CSV table of C-alpha atoms in Angstrom, one decimal:
chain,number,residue,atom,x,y,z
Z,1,UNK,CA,0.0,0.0,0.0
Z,2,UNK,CA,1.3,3.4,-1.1
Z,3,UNK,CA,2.0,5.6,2.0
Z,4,UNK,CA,0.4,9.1,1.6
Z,5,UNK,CA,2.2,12.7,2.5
Z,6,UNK,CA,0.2,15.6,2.3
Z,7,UNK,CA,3.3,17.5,3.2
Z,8,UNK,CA,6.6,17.6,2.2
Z,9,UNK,CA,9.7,19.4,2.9
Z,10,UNK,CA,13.2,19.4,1.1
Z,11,UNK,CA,16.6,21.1,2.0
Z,12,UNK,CA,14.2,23.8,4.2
Z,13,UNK,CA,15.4,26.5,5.2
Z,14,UNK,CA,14.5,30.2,6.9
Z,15,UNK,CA,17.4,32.8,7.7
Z,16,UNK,CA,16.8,36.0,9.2
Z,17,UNK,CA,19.3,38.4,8.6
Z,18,UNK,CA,20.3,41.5,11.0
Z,19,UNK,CA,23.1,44.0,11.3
Z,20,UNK,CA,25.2,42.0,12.3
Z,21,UNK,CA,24.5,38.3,12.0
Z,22,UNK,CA,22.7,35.9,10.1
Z,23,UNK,CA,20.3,34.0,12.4
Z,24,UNK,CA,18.8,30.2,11.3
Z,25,UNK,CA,15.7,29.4,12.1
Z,26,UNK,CA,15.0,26.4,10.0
Z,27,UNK,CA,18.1,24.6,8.7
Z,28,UNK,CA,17.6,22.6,5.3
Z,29,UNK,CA,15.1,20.2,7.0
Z,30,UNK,CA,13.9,17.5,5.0
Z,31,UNK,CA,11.1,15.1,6.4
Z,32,UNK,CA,7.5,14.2,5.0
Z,33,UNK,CA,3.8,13.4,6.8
Z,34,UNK,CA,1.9,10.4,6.8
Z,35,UNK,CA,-1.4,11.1,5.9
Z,36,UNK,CA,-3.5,10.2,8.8
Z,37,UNK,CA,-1.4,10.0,11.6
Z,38,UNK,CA,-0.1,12.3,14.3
Z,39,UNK,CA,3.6,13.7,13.6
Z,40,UNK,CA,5.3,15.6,16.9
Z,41,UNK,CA,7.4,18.2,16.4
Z,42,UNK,CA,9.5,17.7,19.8
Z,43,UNK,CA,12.3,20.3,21.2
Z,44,UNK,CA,13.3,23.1,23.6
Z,45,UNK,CA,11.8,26.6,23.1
Z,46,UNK,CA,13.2,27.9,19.8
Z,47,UNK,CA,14.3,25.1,18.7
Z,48,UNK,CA,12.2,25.4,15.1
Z,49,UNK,CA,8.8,24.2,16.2
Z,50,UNK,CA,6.8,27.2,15.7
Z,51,UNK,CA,8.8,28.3,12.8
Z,52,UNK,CA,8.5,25.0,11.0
Z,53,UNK,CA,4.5,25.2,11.4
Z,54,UNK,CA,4.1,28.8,10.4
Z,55,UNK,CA,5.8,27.7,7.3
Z,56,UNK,CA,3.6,25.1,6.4
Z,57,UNK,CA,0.8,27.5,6.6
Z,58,UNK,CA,1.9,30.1,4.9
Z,59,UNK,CA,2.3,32.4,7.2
Z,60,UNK,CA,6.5,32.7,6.8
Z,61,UNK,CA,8.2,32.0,3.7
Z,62,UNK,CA,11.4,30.2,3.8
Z,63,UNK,CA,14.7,31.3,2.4
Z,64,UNK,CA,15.4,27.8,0.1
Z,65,UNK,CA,14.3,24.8,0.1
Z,66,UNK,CA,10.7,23.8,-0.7
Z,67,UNK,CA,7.4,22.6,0.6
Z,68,UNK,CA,5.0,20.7,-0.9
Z,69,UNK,CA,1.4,19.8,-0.1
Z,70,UNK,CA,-0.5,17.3,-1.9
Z,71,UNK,CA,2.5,16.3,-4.5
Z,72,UNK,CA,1.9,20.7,-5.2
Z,73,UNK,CA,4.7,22.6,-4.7
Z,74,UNK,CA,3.4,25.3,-2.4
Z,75,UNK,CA,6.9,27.4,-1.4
Z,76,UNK,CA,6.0,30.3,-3.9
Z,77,UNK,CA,2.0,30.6,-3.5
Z,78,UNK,CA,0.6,33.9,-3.5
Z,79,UNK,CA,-1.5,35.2,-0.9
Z,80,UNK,CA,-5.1,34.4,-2.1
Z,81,UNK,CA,-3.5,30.4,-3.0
Z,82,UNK,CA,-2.8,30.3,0.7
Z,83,UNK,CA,-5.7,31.4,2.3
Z,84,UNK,CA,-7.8,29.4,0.1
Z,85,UNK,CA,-6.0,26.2,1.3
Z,86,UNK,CA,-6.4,27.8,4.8
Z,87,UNK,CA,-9.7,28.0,4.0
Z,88,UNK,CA,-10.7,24.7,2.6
Z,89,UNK,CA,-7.9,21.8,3.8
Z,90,UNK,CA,-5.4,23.4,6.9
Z,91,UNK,CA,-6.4,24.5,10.0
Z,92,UNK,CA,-3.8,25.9,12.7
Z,93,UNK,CA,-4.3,25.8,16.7
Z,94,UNK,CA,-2.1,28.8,17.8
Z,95,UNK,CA,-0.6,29.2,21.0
Z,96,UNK,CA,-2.3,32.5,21.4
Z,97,UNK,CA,-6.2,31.5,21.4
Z,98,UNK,CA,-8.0,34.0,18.9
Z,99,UNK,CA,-11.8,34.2,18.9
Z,100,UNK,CA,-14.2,37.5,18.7
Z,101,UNK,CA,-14.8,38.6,21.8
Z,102,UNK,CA,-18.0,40.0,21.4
Z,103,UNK,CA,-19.3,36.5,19.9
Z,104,UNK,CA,-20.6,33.9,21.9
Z,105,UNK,CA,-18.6,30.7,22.0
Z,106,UNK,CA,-21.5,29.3,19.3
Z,107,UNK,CA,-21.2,32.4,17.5
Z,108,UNK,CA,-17.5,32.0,16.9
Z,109,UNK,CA,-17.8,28.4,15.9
Z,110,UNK,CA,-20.8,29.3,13.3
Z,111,UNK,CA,-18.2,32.2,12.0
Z,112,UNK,CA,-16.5,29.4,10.2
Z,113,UNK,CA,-19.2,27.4,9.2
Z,114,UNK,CA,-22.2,27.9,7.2
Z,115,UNK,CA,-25.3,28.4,9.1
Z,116,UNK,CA,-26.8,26.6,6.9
Z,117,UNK,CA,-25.0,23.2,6.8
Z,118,UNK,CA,-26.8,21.0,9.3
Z,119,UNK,CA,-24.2,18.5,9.1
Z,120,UNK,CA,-21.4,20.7,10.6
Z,121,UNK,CA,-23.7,22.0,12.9
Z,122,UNK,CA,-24.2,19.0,14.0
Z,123,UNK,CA,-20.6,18.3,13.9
Z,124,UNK,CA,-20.3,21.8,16.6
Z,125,UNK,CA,-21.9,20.7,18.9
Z,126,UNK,CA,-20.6,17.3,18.9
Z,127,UNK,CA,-17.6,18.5,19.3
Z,128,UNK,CA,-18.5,20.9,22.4
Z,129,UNK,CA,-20.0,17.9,24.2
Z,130,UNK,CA,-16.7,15.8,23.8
Z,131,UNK,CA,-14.7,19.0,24.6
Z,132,UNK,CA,-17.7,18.9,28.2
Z,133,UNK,CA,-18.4,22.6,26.9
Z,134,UNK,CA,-22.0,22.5,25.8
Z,135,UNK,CA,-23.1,23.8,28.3
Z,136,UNK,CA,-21.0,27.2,27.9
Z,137,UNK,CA,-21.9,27.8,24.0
Z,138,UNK,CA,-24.0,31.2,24.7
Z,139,UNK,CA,-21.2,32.4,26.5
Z,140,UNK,CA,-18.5,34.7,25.6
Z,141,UNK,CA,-15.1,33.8,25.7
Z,142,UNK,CA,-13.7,36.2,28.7
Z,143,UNK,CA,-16.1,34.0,30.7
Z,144,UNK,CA,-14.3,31.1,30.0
Z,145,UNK,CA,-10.3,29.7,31.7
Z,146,UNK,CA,-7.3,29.6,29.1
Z,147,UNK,CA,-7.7,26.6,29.2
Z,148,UNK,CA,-11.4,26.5,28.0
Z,149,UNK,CA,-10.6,29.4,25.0
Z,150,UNK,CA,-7.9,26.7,23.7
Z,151,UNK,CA,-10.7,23.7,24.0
Z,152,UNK,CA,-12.8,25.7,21.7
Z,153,UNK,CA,-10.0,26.7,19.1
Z,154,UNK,CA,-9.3,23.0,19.1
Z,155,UNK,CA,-13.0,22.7,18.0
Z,156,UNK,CA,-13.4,25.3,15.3
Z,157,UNK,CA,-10.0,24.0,13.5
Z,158,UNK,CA,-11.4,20.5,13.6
Z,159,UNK,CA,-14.9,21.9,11.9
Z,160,UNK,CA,-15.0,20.4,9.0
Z,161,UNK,CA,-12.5,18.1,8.4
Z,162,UNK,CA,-10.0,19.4,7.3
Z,163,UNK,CA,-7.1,17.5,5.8
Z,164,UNK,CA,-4.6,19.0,7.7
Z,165,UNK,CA,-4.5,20.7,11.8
Z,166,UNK,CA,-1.4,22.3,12.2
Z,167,UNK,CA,-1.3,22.6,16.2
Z,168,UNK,CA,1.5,24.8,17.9
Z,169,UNK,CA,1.3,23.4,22.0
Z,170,UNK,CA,-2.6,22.7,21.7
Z,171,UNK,CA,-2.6,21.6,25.2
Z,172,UNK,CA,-0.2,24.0,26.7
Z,173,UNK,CA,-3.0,25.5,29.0
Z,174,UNK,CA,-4.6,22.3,29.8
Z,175,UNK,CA,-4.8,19.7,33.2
Z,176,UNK,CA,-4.1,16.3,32.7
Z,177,UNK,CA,-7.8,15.0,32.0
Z,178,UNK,CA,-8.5,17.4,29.3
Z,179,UNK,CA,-5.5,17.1,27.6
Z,180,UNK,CA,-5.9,13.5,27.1
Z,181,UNK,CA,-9.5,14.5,25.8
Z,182,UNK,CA,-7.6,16.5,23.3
Z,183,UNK,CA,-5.4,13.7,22.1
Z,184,UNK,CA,-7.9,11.3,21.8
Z,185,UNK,CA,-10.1,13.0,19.8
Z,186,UNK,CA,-7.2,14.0,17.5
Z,187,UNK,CA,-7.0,9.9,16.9
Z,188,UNK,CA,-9.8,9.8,16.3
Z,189,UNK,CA,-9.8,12.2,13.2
Z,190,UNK,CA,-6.3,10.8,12.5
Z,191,UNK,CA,-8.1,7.4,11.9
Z,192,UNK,CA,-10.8,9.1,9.9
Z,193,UNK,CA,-8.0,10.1,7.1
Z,194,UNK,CA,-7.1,13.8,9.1
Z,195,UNK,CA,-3.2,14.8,9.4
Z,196,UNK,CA,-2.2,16.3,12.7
Z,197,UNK,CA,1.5,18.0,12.8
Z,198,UNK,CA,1.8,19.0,16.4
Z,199,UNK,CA,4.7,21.0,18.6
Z,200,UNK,CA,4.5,20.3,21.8
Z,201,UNK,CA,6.4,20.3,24.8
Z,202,UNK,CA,4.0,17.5,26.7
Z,203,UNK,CA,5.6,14.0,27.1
Z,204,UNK,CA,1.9,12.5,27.7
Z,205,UNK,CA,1.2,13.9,23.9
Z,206,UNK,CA,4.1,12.5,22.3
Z,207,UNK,CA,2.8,9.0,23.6
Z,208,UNK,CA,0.2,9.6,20.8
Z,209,UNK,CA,3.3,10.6,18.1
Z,210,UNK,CA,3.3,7.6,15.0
Z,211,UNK,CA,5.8,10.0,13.8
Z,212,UNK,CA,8.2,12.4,15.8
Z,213,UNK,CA,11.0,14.6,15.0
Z,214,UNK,CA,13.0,16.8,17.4
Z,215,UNK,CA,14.5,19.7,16.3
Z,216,UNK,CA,17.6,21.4,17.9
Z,217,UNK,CA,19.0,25.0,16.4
Z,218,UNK,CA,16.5,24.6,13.3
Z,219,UNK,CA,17.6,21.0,12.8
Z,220,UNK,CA,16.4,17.9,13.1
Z,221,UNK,CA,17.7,16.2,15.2
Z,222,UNK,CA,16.2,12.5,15.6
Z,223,UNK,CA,13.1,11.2,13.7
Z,224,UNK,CA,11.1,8.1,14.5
Z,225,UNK,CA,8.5,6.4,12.7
């Protein structure tokens, strides 16, 4: 059976250049993931977790080296290309929860969705009951812990279906119990075709890792499969 990869990176690189010096973020990292498993991007704090992710989405472009998404090479999409896959197939889970603050929790989960597709209504509040955060969806997010704002940023990027969640330390503000919440339902999209690519910090979600890289300086490091 052929093995899948919506993305790929080759020879990946991202320099930032000052007065100075010439500071590596990423350094020509090469590595693909499996389609529908959970990769972990392991390491200490600016190691090349973050930076890694934000290329993937789009949201930094790297100095050589290429990425590639679906067999696509992605490294030189425009603007609108990107937020159309953004739109349609990868979702990220940011370290700094971002929801409208004058929306209710269900307000900010319907922001994404149509109102109009039952299904992924459905799929909402499905998701709020696994999360055990039904019972706050009329409320706004200020009401809520950290911890709860992350929950429901978990939920809106897993709206859908998309075929990729990009999640940078999704359970950073989370206890024990709810992280493991977390982690299981990420299996269980992971078995249902979804790729997770995850930075974390957390051993208890690495024990979930098929795939895991650690990066050091930009680099990786060690990968196991």
């Amino acid at each position: 059976m052929k093995i899948e990869f919506p993305y790929e990176t080759n020879q990946l690189s991202l320099e930032y250049s000052g007065r100075d010096e010439t500071t590596s973020a990423l350094k020509e990292v090469t590595v693909c993931f499996p389609k529908g498993t959970i990769s972990i991007l392991g390491g200490s704090s600016g190691s090349g977790k973050s930076t890694l992710l934000n290329c993937l989405f789009g949201l930094k472009r790297p100095t050589k080296g290429t990425i590639k998404y679906e067999g696509h090479d992605v490294t030189n999409w425009s603007n609108r290309q990107w937020a159309e896959l953004r739109q349609n197939e990868v979702h990220l889970v940011t370290q700094q929860t971002v929801l409208f603050p004058y929306l209710t929790i269900w307000e900010n989960l319907c922001f994404v969705i149509s109102p109009r597709d039952k299904e992924q209504l459905e799929q909402a509040a499905h998701l709020l009951e696994s999360m055990n955060l039904i019972q706050n969806k009329h409320r706004y997010p200020r009401e809520l812990s950290i911890g709860g704002r992350q929950r429901i940023a978990i939920v809106r990027a897993l709206l859908g279906d998309p075929n990729v969640v990009l999640a940078d330390e999704p359970t950073s503000a989370l206890d024990e119990e709810n992280s493991r919440i977390v982690m299981d339902l990420f299996m269980h999209y992971a078995v249902k075709g979804t790729t997770f690519i995850v930075a974390t910090h957390d051993p208890s979600v690495m024990t979930y890792g098929h795939h895991c890289l650690k990066l050091k300086d930009g680099e990786v490091v060690n990968e196991v499969s």
